Structure formats: structure tokens, C-alpha cells
Backbone as JSON Lines, residues from 0, in Angstrom:
{"i":0,"aa":"Q","n":[24.07,-0.65,18.97],"ca":[24.18,0.51,18.09],"c":[23.13,0.39,16.98]}
{"i":1,"aa":"V","n":[22.31,1.4,16.86],"ca":[21.25,1.38,15.85],"c":[21.83,1.72,14.48]}
{"i":2,"aa":"Q","n":[21.46,0.93,13.51],"ca":[21.87,1.18,12.13],"c":[20.66,1.1,11.21]}
{"i":3,"aa":"L","n":[20.63,2.0,10.23],"ca":[19.6,1.99,9.2],"c":[20.28,1.9,7.85]}
{"i":4,"aa":"V","n":[19.84,0.95,7.06],"ca":[20.44,0.75,5.74],"c":[19.34,0.88,4.69]}
{"i":5,"aa":"E","n":[19.51,1.86,3.8],"ca":[18.54,2.1,2.74],"c":[19.01,1.48,1.44]}
{"i":6,"aa":"S","n":[18.03,1.18,0.59],"ca":[18.34,0.67,-0.74],"c":[17.19,1.02,-1.68]}
{"i":7,"aa":"G","n":[17.47,0.97,-2.98],"ca":[16.42,1.12,-3.97],"c":[16.41,2.41,-4.75]}
{"i":8,"aa":"G","n":[17.29,3.34,-4.45],"ca":[17.33,4.58,-5.21],"c":[17.88,4.36,-6.61]}
{"i":9,"aa":"G","n":[17.79,5.41,-7.43],"ca":[18.32,5.31,-8.77],"c":[17.72,6.35,-9.69]}
{"i":10,"aa":"L","n":[17.95,6.14,-10.97],"ca":[17.46,7.03,-12.01],"c":[16.21,6.44,-12.64]}
{"i":11,"aa":"V","n":[15.18,7.26,-12.78],"ca":[13.93,6.8,-13.38],"c":[13.34,7.92,-14.21]}
{"i":12,"aa":"Q","n":[12.63,7.57,-15.25],"ca":[11.99,8.57,-16.1],"c":[10.71,9.08,-15.45]}
{"i":13,"aa":"P","n":[10.32,10.29,-15.79],"ca":[9.04,10.81,-15.27],"c":[7.9,9.84,-15.58]}
{"i":14,"aa":"G","n":[7.04,9.65,-14.58],"ca":[5.95,8.71,-14.72],"c":[6.29,7.3,-14.27]}
{"i":15,"aa":"G","n":[7.56,7.06,-14.01],"ca":[8.0,5.73,-13.61],"c":[7.82,5.47,-12.13]}
{"i":16,"aa":"S","n":[8.31,4.31,-11.7],"ca":[8.16,3.88,-10.3],"c":[9.5,3.41,-9.73]}
{"i":17,"aa":"L","n":[9.63,3.57,-8.44],"ca":[10.75,3.03,-7.68],"c":[10.24,2.57,-6.33]}
{"i":18,"aa":"R","n":[10.95,1.64,-5.75],"ca":[10.62,1.19,-4.4],"c":[11.86,1.31,-3.52]}
{"i":19,"aa":"L","n":[11.74,2.07,-2.45],"ca":[12.83,2.22,-1.49],"c":[12.59,1.29,-0.3]}
{"i":20,"aa":"S","n":[13.68,0.74,0.21],"ca":[13.59,-0.12,1.39],"c":[14.59,0.34,2.43]}
{"i":21,"aa":"C","n":[14.22,0.14,3.68],"ca":[15.1,0.49,4.79],"c":[15.01,-0.6,5.84]}
{"i":22,"aa":"A","n":[16.17,-1.08,6.27],"ca":[16.24,-2.09,7.32],"c":[16.93,-1.48,8.53]}
{"i":23,"aa":"A","n":[16.24,-1.51,9.67],"ca":[16.79,-0.95,10.91],"c":[17.18,-2.09,11.85]}
{"i":24,"aa":"S","n":[18.25,-1.88,12.58],"ca":[18.71,-2.89,13.53],"c":[19.33,-2.21,14.74]}
{"i":25,"aa":"G","n":[19.46,-3.0,15.82],"ca":[20.17,-2.5,16.99],"c":[19.31,-2.0,18.13]}
{"i":26,"aa":"S","n":[18.0,-2.06,18.0],"ca":[17.12,-1.62,19.1],"c":[16.32,-2.82,19.59]}
{"i":27,"aa":"I","n":[16.58,-3.26,20.84],"ca":[15.86,-4.43,21.35],"c":[14.4,-4.11,21.64]}
{"i":28,"aa":"F","n":[14.05,-2.82,21.7],"ca":[12.68,-2.42,21.94],"c":[11.96,-2.03,20.66]}
{"i":29,"aa":"G","n":[12.6,-2.29,19.53],"ca":[11.99,-1.98,18.26],"c":[11.91,-0.48,18.01]}
{"i":30,"aa":"F","n":[11.06,-0.11,17.11],"ca":[10.94,1.28,16.69],"c":[9.48,1.69,16.64]}
{"i":31,"aa":"N","n":[9.18,2.84,17.21],"ca":[7.8,3.32,17.21],"c":[7.41,3.82,15.83]}
{"i":32,"aa":"L","n":[7.97,4.94,15.46],"ca":[7.67,5.55,14.17],"c":[8.8,5.26,13.2]}
{"i":33,"aa":"M","n":[8.45,4.93,11.97],"ca":[9.43,4.8,10.91],"c":[8.93,5.59,9.72]}
{"i":34,"aa":"G","n":[9.85,6.01,8.88],"ca":[9.39,6.79,7.74],"c":[10.5,7.25,6.83]}
{"i":35,"aa":"W","n":[10.11,8.14,5.94],"ca":[11.03,8.66,4.93],"c":[10.92,10.17,4.85]}
{"i":36,"aa":"Y","n":[12.07,10.8,4.76],"ca":[12.19,12.22,4.48],"c":[13.03,12.39,3.23]}
{"i":37,"aa":"R","n":[12.99,13.56,2.64],"ca":[13.83,13.8,1.47],"c":[14.39,15.21,1.51]}
{"i":38,"aa":"Q","n":[15.52,15.35,0.83],"ca":[16.2,16.63,0.79],"c":[16.74,16.87,-0.61]}
{"i":39,"aa":"A","n":[16.21,17.88,-1.25],"ca":[16.69,18.27,-2.57],"c":[17.88,19.23,-2.4]}
{"i":40,"aa":"P","n":[18.73,19.36,-3.4],"ca":[19.89,20.25,-3.29],"c":[19.49,21.66,-2.91]}
{"i":41,"aa":"G","n":[20.13,22.19,-1.88],"ca":[19.86,23.55,-1.46],"c":[18.59,23.77,-0.68]}
{"i":42,"aa":"K","n":[17.92,22.67,-0.34],"ca":[16.66,22.79,0.38],"c":[16.71,22.03,1.7]}
{"i":43,"aa":"Q","n":[15.73,22.27,2.55],"ca":[15.69,21.59,3.83],"c":[15.14,20.18,3.67]}
{"i":44,"aa":"R","n":[15.36,19.38,4.7],"ca":[14.85,18.01,4.7],"c":[13.37,18.05,5.07]}
{"i":45,"aa":"D","n":[12.55,17.43,4.22],"ca":[11.11,17.49,4.41],"c":[10.51,16.09,4.55]}
{"i":46,"aa":"L","n":[9.4,16.04,5.24],"ca":[8.66,14.8,5.4],"c":[8.16,14.28,4.06]}
{"i":47,"aa":"V","n":[8.28,12.97,3.86],"ca":[7.62,12.31,2.73],"c":[6.45,11.49,3.28]}
{"i":48,"aa":"A","n":[6.76,10.54,4.17],"ca":[5.72,9.7,4.73],"c":[6.25,9.04,5.99]}
{"i":49,"aa":"T","n":[5.34,8.8,6.94],"ca":[5.69,8.06,8.15],"c":[4.61,7.02,8.44]}
{"i":50,"aa":"I","n":[4.99,6.04,9.26],"ca":[4.06,4.99,9.64],"c":[4.39,4.56,11.06]}
{"i":51,"aa":"T","n":[3.36,4.44,11.89],"ca":[3.56,4.0,13.26],"c":[3.62,2.48,13.32]}
{"i":52,"aa":"S","n":[4.0,1.97,14.49],"ca":[4.02,0.51,14.65],"c":[2.62,-0.08,14.54]}
{"i":53,"aa":"G","n":[1.61,0.73,14.75],"ca":[0.23,0.28,14.62],"c":[-0.33,0.41,13.21]}
{"i":54,"aa":"G","n":[0.47,1.0,12.32],"ca":[0.06,1.08,10.92],"c":[-0.56,2.4,10.5]}
{"i":55,"aa":"T","n":[-0.59,3.37,11.39],"ca":[-1.13,4.68,11.02],"c":[-0.12,5.42,10.14]}
{"i":56,"aa":"T","n":[-0.59,5.91,9.01],"ca":[0.3,6.56,8.06],"c":[0.04,8.06,7.97]}
{"i":57,"aa":"N","n":[1.08,8.77,7.51],"ca":[0.98,10.2,7.29],"c":[1.81,10.52,6.06]}
{"i":58,"aa":"Y","n":[1.24,11.31,5.14],"ca":[1.93,11.62,3.9],"c":[2.0,13.13,3.69]}
{"i":59,"aa":"A","n":[3.06,13.56,3.06],"ca":[3.12,14.93,2.58],"c":[2.08,15.1,1.48]}
{"i":60,"aa":"D","n":[1.48,16.27,1.41],"ca":[0.44,16.51,0.4],"c":[0.96,16.26,-1.01]}
{"i":61,"aa":"S","n":[2.22,16.56,-1.23],"ca":[2.79,16.46,-2.57],"c":[2.91,15.03,-3.08]}
{"i":62,"aa":"V","n":[2.82,14.05,-2.18],"ca":[2.99,12.65,-2.6],"c":[1.73,11.81,-2.4]}
{"i":63,"aa":"K","n":[0.71,12.4,-1.82],"ca":[-0.53,11.63,-1.57],"c":[-1.11,11.11,-2.89]}
{"i":64,"aa":"G","n":[-1.5,9.84,-2.87],"ca":[-2.05,9.22,-4.06],"c":[-1.01,8.65,-5.0]}
{"i":65,"aa":"R","n":[0.26,8.99,-4.77],"ca":[1.34,8.48,-5.64],"c":[2.29,7.55,-4.88]}
{"i":66,"aa":"F","n":[2.53,7.86,-3.61],"ca":[3.47,7.09,-2.8],"c":[2.69,6.28,-1.76]}
{"i":67,"aa":"S","n":[3.27,5.13,-1.39],"ca":[2.65,4.29,-0.37],"c":[3.74,3.74,0.56]}
{"i":68,"aa":"I","n":[3.55,3.92,1.86],"ca":[4.52,3.45,2.83],"c":[3.99,2.2,3.53]}
{"i":69,"aa":"S","n":[4.89,1.27,3.82],"ca":[4.51,0.05,4.53],"c":[5.68,-0.39,5.41]}
{"i":70,"aa":"R","n":[5.4,-1.23,6.4],"ca":[6.47,-1.71,7.26],"c":[6.16,-3.12,7.76]}
{"i":71,"aa":"E","n":[7.23,-3.81,8.13],"ca":[7.11,-5.11,8.78],"c":[7.76,-4.98,10.14]}
{"i":72,"aa":"N","n":[6.94,-4.95,11.17],"ca":[7.45,-4.72,12.53],"c":[8.43,-5.8,12.97]}
{"i":73,"aa":"A","n":[8.14,-7.04,12.61],"ca":[8.99,-8.15,13.05],"c":[10.39,-8.05,12.46]}
{"i":74,"aa":"K","n":[10.49,-7.43,11.3],"ca":[11.79,-7.31,10.63],"c":[12.39,-5.92,10.77]}
{"i":75,"aa":"N","n":[11.62,-4.98,11.35],"ca":[12.07,-3.59,11.46],"c":[12.45,-3.02,10.1]}
{"i":76,"aa":"T","n":[11.6,-3.25,9.14],"ca":[11.81,-2.71,7.8],"c":[10.66,-1.77,7.43]}
{"i":77,"aa":"V","n":[10.99,-0.8,6.61],"ca":[9.98,0.12,6.09],"c":[10.27,0.35,4.61]}
{"i":78,"aa":"D","n":[9.24,0.27,3.81],"ca":[9.36,0.45,2.37],"c":[8.54,1.67,1.92]}
{"i":79,"aa":"L","n":[8.99,2.23,0.81],"ca":[8.26,3.34,0.2],"c":[8.1,3.04,-1.29]}
{"i":80,"aa":"Q","n":[6.87,2.76,-1.69],"ca":[6.56,2.55,-3.09],"c":[6.22,3.9,-3.71]}
{"i":81,"aa":"M","n":[6.99,4.26,-4.73],"ca":[6.81,5.56,-5.36],"c":[6.36,5.37,-6.81]}
{"i":82,"aa":"N","n":[5.18,5.83,-7.13],"ca":[4.63,5.73,-8.47],"c":[4.42,7.12,-9.06]}
{"i":83,"aa":"S","n":[4.23,7.16,-10.37],"ca":[3.99,8.43,-11.08],"c":[5.01,9.48,-10.67]}
{"i":84,"aa":"L","n":[6.26,9.11,-10.7],"ca":[7.31,10.01,-10.24],"c":[7.43,11.23,-11.15]}
{"i":85,"aa":"K","n":[7.77,12.35,-10.51],"ca":[7.91,13.63,-11.2],"c":[9.33,14.15,-11.01]}
{"i":86,"aa":"P","n":[9.81,15.0,-11.89],"ca":[11.15,15.57,-11.69],"c":[11.32,16.23,-10.33]}
{"i":87,"aa":"E","n":[10.28,16.82,-9.81],"ca":[10.38,17.48,-8.5],"c":[10.5,16.49,-7.34]}
{"i":88,"aa":"D","n":[10.39,15.2,-7.61],"ca":[10.63,14.19,-6.58],"c":[12.12,13.89,-6.44]}
{"i":89,"aa":"T","n":[12.93,14.44,-7.31],"ca":[14.38,14.22,-7.25],"c":[14.94,14.75,-5.94]}
{"i":90,"aa":"A","n":[15.62,13.87,-5.2],"ca":[16.17,14.25,-3.9],"c":[16.93,13.07,-3.32]}
{"i":91,"aa":"D","n":[17.66,13.35,-2.25],"ca":[18.17,12.28,-1.4],"c":[17.05,11.88,-0.44]}
{"i":92,"aa":"Y","n":[16.79,10.61,-0.36],"ca":[15.74,10.11,0.51],"c":[16.38,9.43,1.73]}
{"i":93,"aa":"F","n":[15.92,9.85,2.91],"ca":[16.49,9.38,4.17],"c":[15.45,8.6,4.97]}
{"i":94,"aa":"C","n":[15.88,7.47,5.48],"ca":[15.03,6.66,6.34],"c":[15.14,7.16,7.78]}
{"i":95,"aa":"L","n":[14.01,7.19,8.47],"ca":[13.95,7.59,9.87],"c":[13.36,6.45,10.7]}
{"i":96,"aa":"A","n":[13.95,6.22,11.87],"ca":[13.37,5.27,12.82],"c":[13.46,5.89,14.21]}
{"i":97,"aa":"V","n":[12.37,5.86,14.94],"ca":[12.34,6.42,16.29],"c":[12.4,5.27,17.29]}
{"i":98,"aa":"G","n":[13.4,5.3,18.16],"ca":[13.63,4.23,19.1],"c":[12.43,3.91,19.97]}
{"i":99,"aa":"G","n":[12.17,2.63,20.19],"ca":[10.97,2.18,20.89],"c":[10.87,2.64,22.33]}
{"i":100,"aa":"R","n":[11.97,2.72,23.04],"ca":[11.94,3.19,24.43],"c":[12.61,4.55,24.56]}
{"i":101,"aa":"S","n":[13.68,4.74,23.83],"ca":[14.45,5.98,23.96],"c":[13.74,7.18,23.35]}
{"i":102,"aa":"G","n":[12.97,6.92,22.28],"ca":[12.35,8.04,21.58],"c":[13.33,8.83,20.73]}
{"i":103,"aa":"L","n":[14.56,8.32,20.62],"ca":[15.56,9.02,19.83],"c":[15.33,8.8,18.33]}
{"i":104,"aa":"N","n":[15.69,9.81,17.55],"ca":[15.6,9.71,16.09],"c":[16.89,9.14,15.54]}
{"i":105,"aa":"Y","n":[16.75,8.15,14.7],"ca":[17.89,7.57,14.0],"c":[17.67,7.75,12.5]}
{"i":106,"aa":"W","n":[18.76,8.08,11.8],"ca":[18.68,8.36,10.37],"c":[19.6,7.45,9.58]}
{"i":107,"aa":"G","n":[19.15,7.08,8.38],"ca":[20.02,6.41,7.45],"c":[20.9,7.43,6.74]}
{"i":108,"aa":"K","n":[21.79,6.93,5.89],"ca":[22.73,7.81,5.19],"c":[22.13,8.42,3.93]}
{"i":109,"aa":"G","n":[21.0,7.88,3.5],"ca":[20.32,8.43,2.34],"c":[20.55,7.64,1.06]}
{"i":110,"aa":"T","n":[19.57,7.7,0.2],"ca":[19.68,7.08,-1.12],"c":[19.13,8.08,-2.14]}
{"i":111,"aa":"L","n":[19.85,8.24,-3.24],"ca":[19.5,9.26,-4.21],"c":[18.46,8.76,-5.2]}
{"i":112,"aa":"V","n":[17.42,9.55,-5.38],"ca":[16.4,9.3,-6.4],"c":[16.45,10.45,-7.4]}
{"i":113,"aa":"T","n":[16.65,10.09,-8.66],"ca":[16.7,11.09,-9.72],"c":[15.61,10.78,-10.74]}
{"i":114,"aa":"V","n":[14.73,11.74,-10.97],"ca":[13.65,11.57,-11.93],"c":[13.93,12.5,-13.11]}
{"i":115,"aa":"S","n":[14.29,11.9,-14.22],"ca":[14.72,12.7,-15.38],"c":[14.57,11.9,-16.65]}
{"i":116,"aa":"S","n":[14.28,12.6,-17.72],"ca":[14.21,11.94,-19.02],"c":[15.55,12.05,-19.75]}
């Protein structure tokens, strides 16, 4: 059974930084794509950043230059370093992992990031 556990959310002032971490387990074939999405109240879930097992990254335009995604394939972990945070970054952040053979999407339960003074 695949499980994703996120950590690192919280309250931060505008301009501050947070680091989100996600640990995935339960797939003997590992995970192809891993990444982060976010969902603000009343809005749809949107891409933040993804990274392939080969290290290719993709970022939403709104976070380019501020956020950085990284992963450790051996540990099946993916991190999101968020700098220069803005109030509009406030959302629930969800970890995504795509099964290595199945191609199925697995989601974490989410971690709340609040950017406010």
C-alpha cells in the first residue's frame, strides 16, 4: 500500500521561507514523477512543481525563481524549498507520487502553508 507523508507546513511572514518534505513508501518499483500541488480555499488544485526520477524539473510560473524542488530517489523523498513567500502562496500543499510501473497517481493528505503578517 502506497503512503505519502508530508511535513513542514506552518505559518510564516511574507518574505519568509519554509521547506516541505514528503516521504513515499509502498512501491517496490519506486516512483517516476514526484511533486507538489496546492489548493487554496475555493480554488482548484494547481501544479507547483514536479521532478522526474532523472531530475528534470517543472515549475508553475508563479513560483519560478522562488521555489526549488529536489528529491532523493533512494529514499523516495521529495522536498520543496519555498523562499520569498507571498500571501498568495497560502494553500494546502499536496505531495504527488506517480507509481514506477503502475503509473497511478498517489496523493498525500496535505500540509497547510499560511503566509501572513
